[in-house]
Amino acid sequence: MQRCGAGCCWFQSRSGAALTTLLLTVYTILSKVHSDRHVYPAAGVLFVHVLERECFKGEFPPYPKMGEISNDPITFNTNLMGYPDRPGWLRYIQRTPYSDGVLYGSPTTDNVGKLTTIEITAYNRRTFETARHNLIIHIKLAEDFPLPYQAEFFIKNMNVEEMLASEVLGDFLGAVKNVWQPERLNAINITSALDRGGRVPLPINDMKEGVYVMVGADVTFSSCLREVENPQNQLRCSQEMEPVITCDKKFRTQFHIDWCKISLVDKTQHVSTYQEIIRGEGILPDGGEYKPPSENLKSRDYYSDFLITLAVPSAIALVLFLILAYIMCCRREGVEKRNMQTPDIQLVHHSAIQKSTKELREMSKNREIAWPLSTLPVFHPVTGEIVPPVHPDSFDNTSMPLMQTQQNLPHQTQIPQQQTEGKWYT
């Protein structure tokens, strides 16, 4: 793993006032001059380069003094020199402006011998100052490349930047070596589950994205790794159940492995269900200079386009309108023509029916309806005798209330009332 801390360690070896003066002078020079760093990764082996924020803080004015802590937010931008993006095999990740950036990837044999220069630009998000460095990558061919037996694990409880830490990756390789027991074991590549089409996890219960880790060894796979190929475990995987793996307990304390997604590749047999993704350099082929069209463009006649687009549909619509108008206006039979084609006896019957209907309607308007008996008193209020209903002709029905009071009853008998002197009046 390559780190950019060489310059920082050199400054820390000085002390006193001379150190402070030297620190300011050198930092001033680094902020103006691009410093180059050379790294020598091997093809087919995982390459990790950490961009530490601490190494860039001193390059942004005002320069911090000895012992002073600066926590400015810093972000990085990386690209291949002369191009807007990085090579296809190289990835970059930085979660927050307060965390370190990481360049990682696995060079291929096609990149062996090629000089790759990565421009690293650091941005101070508080002062908007920038600092630029060049990372020169010399890719060499590994002696034991490629390792014939490769296994890819999917770890569910890790993010890619957590897995790239040297301590965590070392623990995982130690667990794999304990299970596999090879003589040579290398980490080949690390890929985030999001780059394989995975979903971004919900921000609950400290869920992780997941990471794929490919390792290679020089000996055949152990019996524990091949347990996932058993029919019983294959059936459990098809039912979305965890397979029974005897060596899972050696990983469970720190790494939660999805054994249904493990991939075992045997390069010696050239038969594998795993399809290796061949990535290019991310550089488009040179197609020459752009040649714009000539300014002397030929004139174009749009008359035929006008006829096809507007004139023809308008003519068709006009013809249809005339046909519809002729049918609606000029082909109407009318009442006179209908009467001429109808027999006389049928016309007489139709006229008689209409006349009778009109007379019945006029008679119904003049008909008087008797007042409902349910609204009239039936019994005498004092004697209890049956009182005949009032004939509607004796009163004005239009002004008669719905419920008659005792003063409006024609046969009402007055009830005697007692006065205060003890006399009775009728």
XYZ file of C-alpha atoms in Angstrom, residues 36-425:
390
model
C 5.770 13.896 -8.191
C 5.490 10.583 -6.385
C 6.440 7.287 -8.004
C 4.772 3.977 -7.163
C 5.466 0.507 -8.596
C 2.406 -1.774 -8.374
C 2.326 -5.264 -9.880
C -0.173 -6.458 -12.468
C -2.871 -8.686 -11.057
C -2.269 -7.530 -7.470
C -4.452 -5.099 -5.555
C -3.059 -1.548 -5.595
C -4.124 0.908 -2.861
C -2.906 4.503 -2.552
C -4.234 6.606 0.342
C -4.512 10.385 -0.062
C -4.066 11.563 3.509
C -5.561 14.922 4.368
C -2.823 15.589 6.894
C -0.235 15.738 4.113
C -2.158 18.437 2.248
C -3.264 20.655 5.123
C 0.079 22.421 5.314
C -0.091 23.507 1.684
C -3.071 25.813 2.100
C -2.362 29.349 3.437
C -2.370 30.516 6.159
C 0.101 27.756 6.984
C -0.393 26.084 10.377
C 2.252 26.404 13.030
C 3.856 23.541 14.878
C 1.333 21.911 17.195
C -1.603 23.714 15.630
C -4.471 21.509 14.504
C -6.307 22.391 11.290
C -9.485 20.549 10.352
C -10.487 22.180 7.097
C -12.698 20.122 4.765
C -10.572 18.841 1.871
C -11.739 16.965 -1.211
C -9.702 15.416 -4.018
C -10.091 15.166 -7.763
C -8.112 12.530 -9.651
C -7.703 12.096 -13.394
C -5.277 10.746 -15.953
C -3.019 13.524 -17.160
C -4.531 15.078 -20.245
C -7.879 13.319 -19.801
C -10.950 14.042 -17.658
C -11.150 10.643 -15.939
C -8.954 7.908 -14.535
C -7.911 4.671 -16.281
C -10.529 1.959 -16.342
C -8.780 -0.227 -13.779
C -8.331 2.561 -11.200
C -11.131 3.695 -8.878
C -11.370 6.446 -6.283
C -13.520 6.911 -3.199
C -13.859 9.506 -0.448
C -16.913 9.450 1.779
C -16.738 12.929 3.351
C -14.475 15.991 3.081
C -13.142 15.064 6.538
C -11.968 11.576 5.536
C -9.022 10.444 3.463
C -9.350 9.629 -0.211
C -8.336 6.240 -1.591
C -7.183 5.223 -5.062
C -7.493 1.478 -5.591
C -7.666 -1.065 -8.356
C -5.969 -4.015 -10.009
C -3.725 -3.298 -13.009
C -3.930 -5.677 -15.947
C -1.163 -7.162 -18.033
C -2.022 -4.746 -20.842
C -0.774 -1.895 -18.668
C 2.615 -3.450 -17.961
C 5.421 -1.151 -19.054
C 3.137 1.824 -19.597
C 3.745 5.000 -17.642
C 0.518 6.210 -16.024
C 0.470 9.716 -14.557
C -2.458 10.585 -12.283
C -3.091 14.240 -11.460
C -4.280 14.707 -7.865
C -5.909 18.046 -7.077
C -6.776 18.856 -3.469
C -9.493 21.444 -2.745
C -9.788 23.270 0.559
C -13.535 23.796 0.880
C -13.119 26.554 3.457
C -10.575 28.810 1.711
C -11.115 27.498 -1.866
C -7.359 27.034 -2.251
C -6.021 24.199 -4.397
C -2.870 22.083 -4.420
C -1.828 19.673 -7.136
C 0.437 16.640 -7.125
C 1.282 14.002 -9.703
C 1.228 10.295 -8.978
C 3.370 8.374 -11.474
C 2.476 4.674 -11.648
C 5.015 2.185 -13.030
C 3.209 -1.127 -13.541
C 5.444 -4.180 -13.490
C 4.756 -7.831 -14.093
C 4.484 -10.037 -11.000
C 6.628 -13.150 -10.835
C 3.778 -15.443 -9.787
C 1.115 -13.876 -12.028
C -1.467 -15.113 -12.539
C -2.236 -17.277 -9.539
C -4.083 -20.340 -10.865
C -6.759 -20.585 -8.171
C -8.928 -17.576 -7.452
C -11.865 -17.165 -5.081
C -14.189 -14.202 -4.783
C -15.992 -13.549 -1.493
C -18.917 -11.222 -0.853
C -18.691 -9.574 2.577
C -22.025 -8.087 3.661
C -20.978 -6.057 6.706
C -18.250 -3.945 5.088
C -17.973 -0.872 2.896
C -15.214 -0.643 0.339
C -13.233 2.053 2.167
C -13.379 -0.013 5.375
C -12.128 -3.090 3.579
C -9.275 -1.163 1.963
C -7.738 -0.403 5.363
C -4.536 -2.365 5.718
C -5.488 -3.792 9.126
C -8.907 -5.047 8.011
C -7.626 -6.460 4.726
C -4.786 -8.177 6.586
C -7.242 -9.788 9.001
C -9.356 -11.084 6.134
C -6.369 -12.519 4.265
C -5.243 -14.159 7.498
C -8.645 -15.834 7.915
C -8.615 -17.013 4.299
C -5.096 -18.362 4.670
C -6.117 -20.248 7.785
C -8.941 -21.925 5.857
C -7.193 -22.369 2.496
C -3.595 -22.871 3.728
C -1.707 -21.874 0.554
C 1.953 -20.997 0.222
C 1.259 -17.751 -1.662
C -1.909 -15.718 -1.169
C -2.592 -12.282 -2.713
C -5.524 -9.928 -2.823
C -6.335 -9.470 -6.515
C -9.171 -6.978 -6.523
C -11.793 -5.297 -4.349
C -15.112 -4.073 -5.780
C -18.021 -2.333 -4.117
C -21.409 -4.016 -4.395
C -22.765 -0.785 -5.885
C -20.453 -1.306 -8.898
C -22.050 -4.730 -9.399
C -25.584 -3.364 -9.521
C -26.317 -3.446 -5.792
C -28.682 -1.031 -4.082
C -27.725 1.719 -1.708
C -28.594 0.440 1.796
C -31.032 2.235 4.038
C -29.444 4.377 6.765
C -30.766 2.147 9.541
C -29.163 -0.447 11.791
C -25.725 0.520 10.492
C -26.310 -1.309 7.202
C -23.365 -1.614 4.793
C -23.106 -1.625 1.027
C -21.160 -4.874 0.838
C -17.894 -5.549 -0.946
C -16.506 -8.231 -3.259
C -12.955 -9.382 -2.466
C -11.061 -11.586 -4.903
C -8.004 -13.483 -3.670
C -5.654 -15.834 -5.457
C -3.568 -18.763 -4.276
C -1.179 -21.349 -5.674
C -2.917 -24.455 -4.302
C -6.287 -25.978 -5.072
C -9.374 -25.012 -3.088
C -9.856 -26.513 0.354
C -12.714 -28.842 1.178
C -14.345 -26.118 3.262
C -14.543 -23.742 0.309
C -16.051 -26.459 -1.875
C -18.840 -27.201 0.594
C -20.953 -24.546 -1.074
C -21.060 -26.739 -4.213
C -22.897 -29.532 -2.364
C -26.469 -30.202 -3.610
C -27.874 -29.536 -0.141
C -26.235 -26.124 0.049
C -27.230 -25.325 -3.533
C -30.835 -26.119 -2.610
C -30.651 -23.882 0.450
C -29.225 -21.067 -1.663
C -32.073 -21.427 -4.183
C -34.515 -21.082 -1.283
C -32.666 -17.954 -0.046
C -31.393 -19.788 3.028
C -27.856 -19.688 4.377
C -25.809 -22.781 3.487
C -24.106 -24.826 6.161
C -20.358 -24.104 5.963
C -18.074 -25.576 8.612
C -15.408 -22.858 8.364
C -17.845 -19.945 8.535
C -17.118 -19.529 12.255
C -13.553 -18.515 11.420
C -14.901 -15.468 9.557
C -18.079 -14.752 11.539
C -16.370 -12.847 14.341
C -15.438 -9.988 11.986
C -16.687 -10.752 8.466
C -20.209 -11.824 7.470
C -19.750 -13.731 4.223
C -22.596 -14.565 1.838
C -21.532 -18.074 0.859
C -24.166 -18.317 -1.861
C -22.295 -15.628 -3.816
C -18.825 -17.145 -3.552
C -17.103 -17.753 -6.879
C -14.313 -20.324 -7.339
C -12.196 -20.029 -10.484
C -9.686 -22.651 -11.549
C -7.411 -21.129 -14.207
C -5.746 -24.466 -14.883
C -8.903 -26.028 -16.344
C -10.042 -22.929 -18.250
C -13.599 -23.729 -17.247
C -15.329 -21.271 -14.973
C -18.761 -19.917 -14.374
C -17.255 -16.583 -13.488
C -16.790 -14.151 -16.362
C -13.932 -11.818 -15.749
C -14.736 -8.240 -16.625
C -12.226 -6.899 -19.091
C -11.931 -3.185 -18.656
C -10.281 -0.826 -21.070
C -8.071 2.096 -20.269
C -10.977 4.525 -20.339
C -9.423 6.390 -23.277
C -11.380 6.839 -26.480
C -9.518 6.170 -29.738
C -8.175 9.189 -31.528
C -10.553 10.044 -34.339
C -8.729 13.082 -35.624
C -9.701 16.702 -35.433
C -13.311 17.789 -35.556
C -14.348 19.097 -38.956
C -17.395 21.363 -38.794
C -19.772 21.528 -41.775
C -19.141 24.062 -44.490
C -20.693 27.509 -44.234
C -21.854 27.405 -47.879
C -24.984 25.362 -47.341
C -27.286 24.641 -50.262
C -30.712 26.276 -50.204
C -33.609 23.944 -49.706
C -37.117 24.232 -51.172
C -39.780 23.669 -48.524
C -42.784 24.002 -50.924
C -43.252 20.249 -51.260
C -42.970 19.845 -47.486
C -45.667 22.512 -47.068
C -48.036 20.729 -49.429
C -47.558 17.400 -47.723
C -47.797 18.762 -44.183
C -50.575 21.393 -44.428
C -52.288 21.608 -47.830
C -53.181 17.929 -48.276
C -54.734 17.423 -44.796
C -56.625 20.733 -45.134
C -58.103 19.718 -48.502
C -59.229 16.346 -47.144
C -60.841 18.020 -44.117
C -62.679 20.499 -46.382
C -64.116 17.717 -48.575
C -65.358 15.827 -45.533
C -66.971 19.004 -44.165
C -68.852 19.626 -47.446
C -70.146 16.058 -47.561
C -71.371 16.283 -43.963
C -73.061 19.661 -44.625
C -74.876 18.262 -47.687
C -76.138 15.290 -45.711
C -77.306 17.381 -42.745
C -78.856 20.338 -44.617
C -79.817 19.309 -48.144
C -81.128 15.804 -47.502
C -83.681 16.616 -44.775
C -87.215 15.323 -45.572
C -89.181 17.812 -43.441
C -92.730 17.650 -42.026
C -94.540 18.315 -45.323
C -92.820 15.477 -47.125
C -93.530 13.191 -44.195
C -97.266 14.050 -44.266
C -97.436 13.528 -48.022
C -95.995 10.029 -47.693
C -98.298 9.089 -44.739
C -101.838 7.684 -45.370
C -104.769 10.012 -44.529
C -106.420 7.645 -42.062
C -103.163 7.425 -40.079
C -102.929 11.222 -39.972
C -106.547 11.481 -38.719
C -105.883 8.967 -35.946
C -102.699 10.774 -34.924
C -104.490 14.169 -34.852
C -107.373 12.755 -32.804
C -104.969 11.302 -30.239
C -103.095 14.582 -29.885
C -106.402 16.530 -29.505
C -107.718 14.134 -26.831
C -104.453 14.304 -24.922
C -104.556 18.089 -24.951
C -108.154 18.172 -23.659
C -107.318 15.768 -20.803
C -104.404 17.913 -19.741
C -106.586 21.042 -19.687
C -109.220 19.285 -17.605
C -106.649 18.067 -15.111
C -105.537 21.632 -14.468
C -109.090 22.716 -13.400
C -109.789 19.705 -11.215
C -110.253 20.452 -7.476
C -108.922 17.987 -4.949
C -110.741 17.538 -1.600
C -108.878 18.344 1.597
C -107.344 15.244 3.185
C -109.575 13.879 5.941
C -106.574 13.079 8.118
C -106.045 16.776 8.753
C -109.666 17.432 9.977
C -111.084 16.688 13.489
C -113.113 13.453 13.605
C -114.388 13.447 17.226
C -115.963 16.209 19.278
C -113.439 17.485 21.815
C -116.004 17.496 24.707
C -118.817 15.057 23.969
C -116.763 12.572 21.956
C -119.398 12.384 19.208
C -118.398 11.735 15.620
C -118.209 14.969 13.688
C -118.727 14.798 9.915
C -115.796 16.128 7.934
C -116.030 19.627 6.654
C -116.883 19.821 2.977
C -114.224 21.634 1.047
C -116.799 23.874 -0.684
C -117.699 25.574 2.652
C -114.204 27.045 3.162
C -111.450 28.585 1.227
C -109.063 25.748 0.686
C -106.229 28.017 -0.259
C -106.160 29.789 3.122
C -107.072 26.829 5.307
C -104.256 25.795 7.675
C -102.900 22.290 7.726
C -104.028 21.696 11.383
C -107.093 23.602 12.499
C -107.220 25.163 15.939
C -110.220 25.059 18.280
C -111.311 28.580 17.289
C -111.702 27.543 13.628
C -113.941 24.495 14.340
C -117.593 25.144 13.365
C -119.025 22.623 15.883
C -116.839 23.577 18.807
C -118.443 23.690 22.288
C -116.979 26.228 24.644
C -115.623 24.849 27.895
C -116.774 26.698 31.056
C -114.079 28.650 32.814
C -113.940 29.469 36.525
C -113.265 33.058 37.598
C -111.436 34.195 40.738
C -114.739 35.050 42.564
C -115.906 31.449 42.288
C -118.467 32.081 39.534
C -118.714 30.080 36.411
C -119.126 31.526 32.920
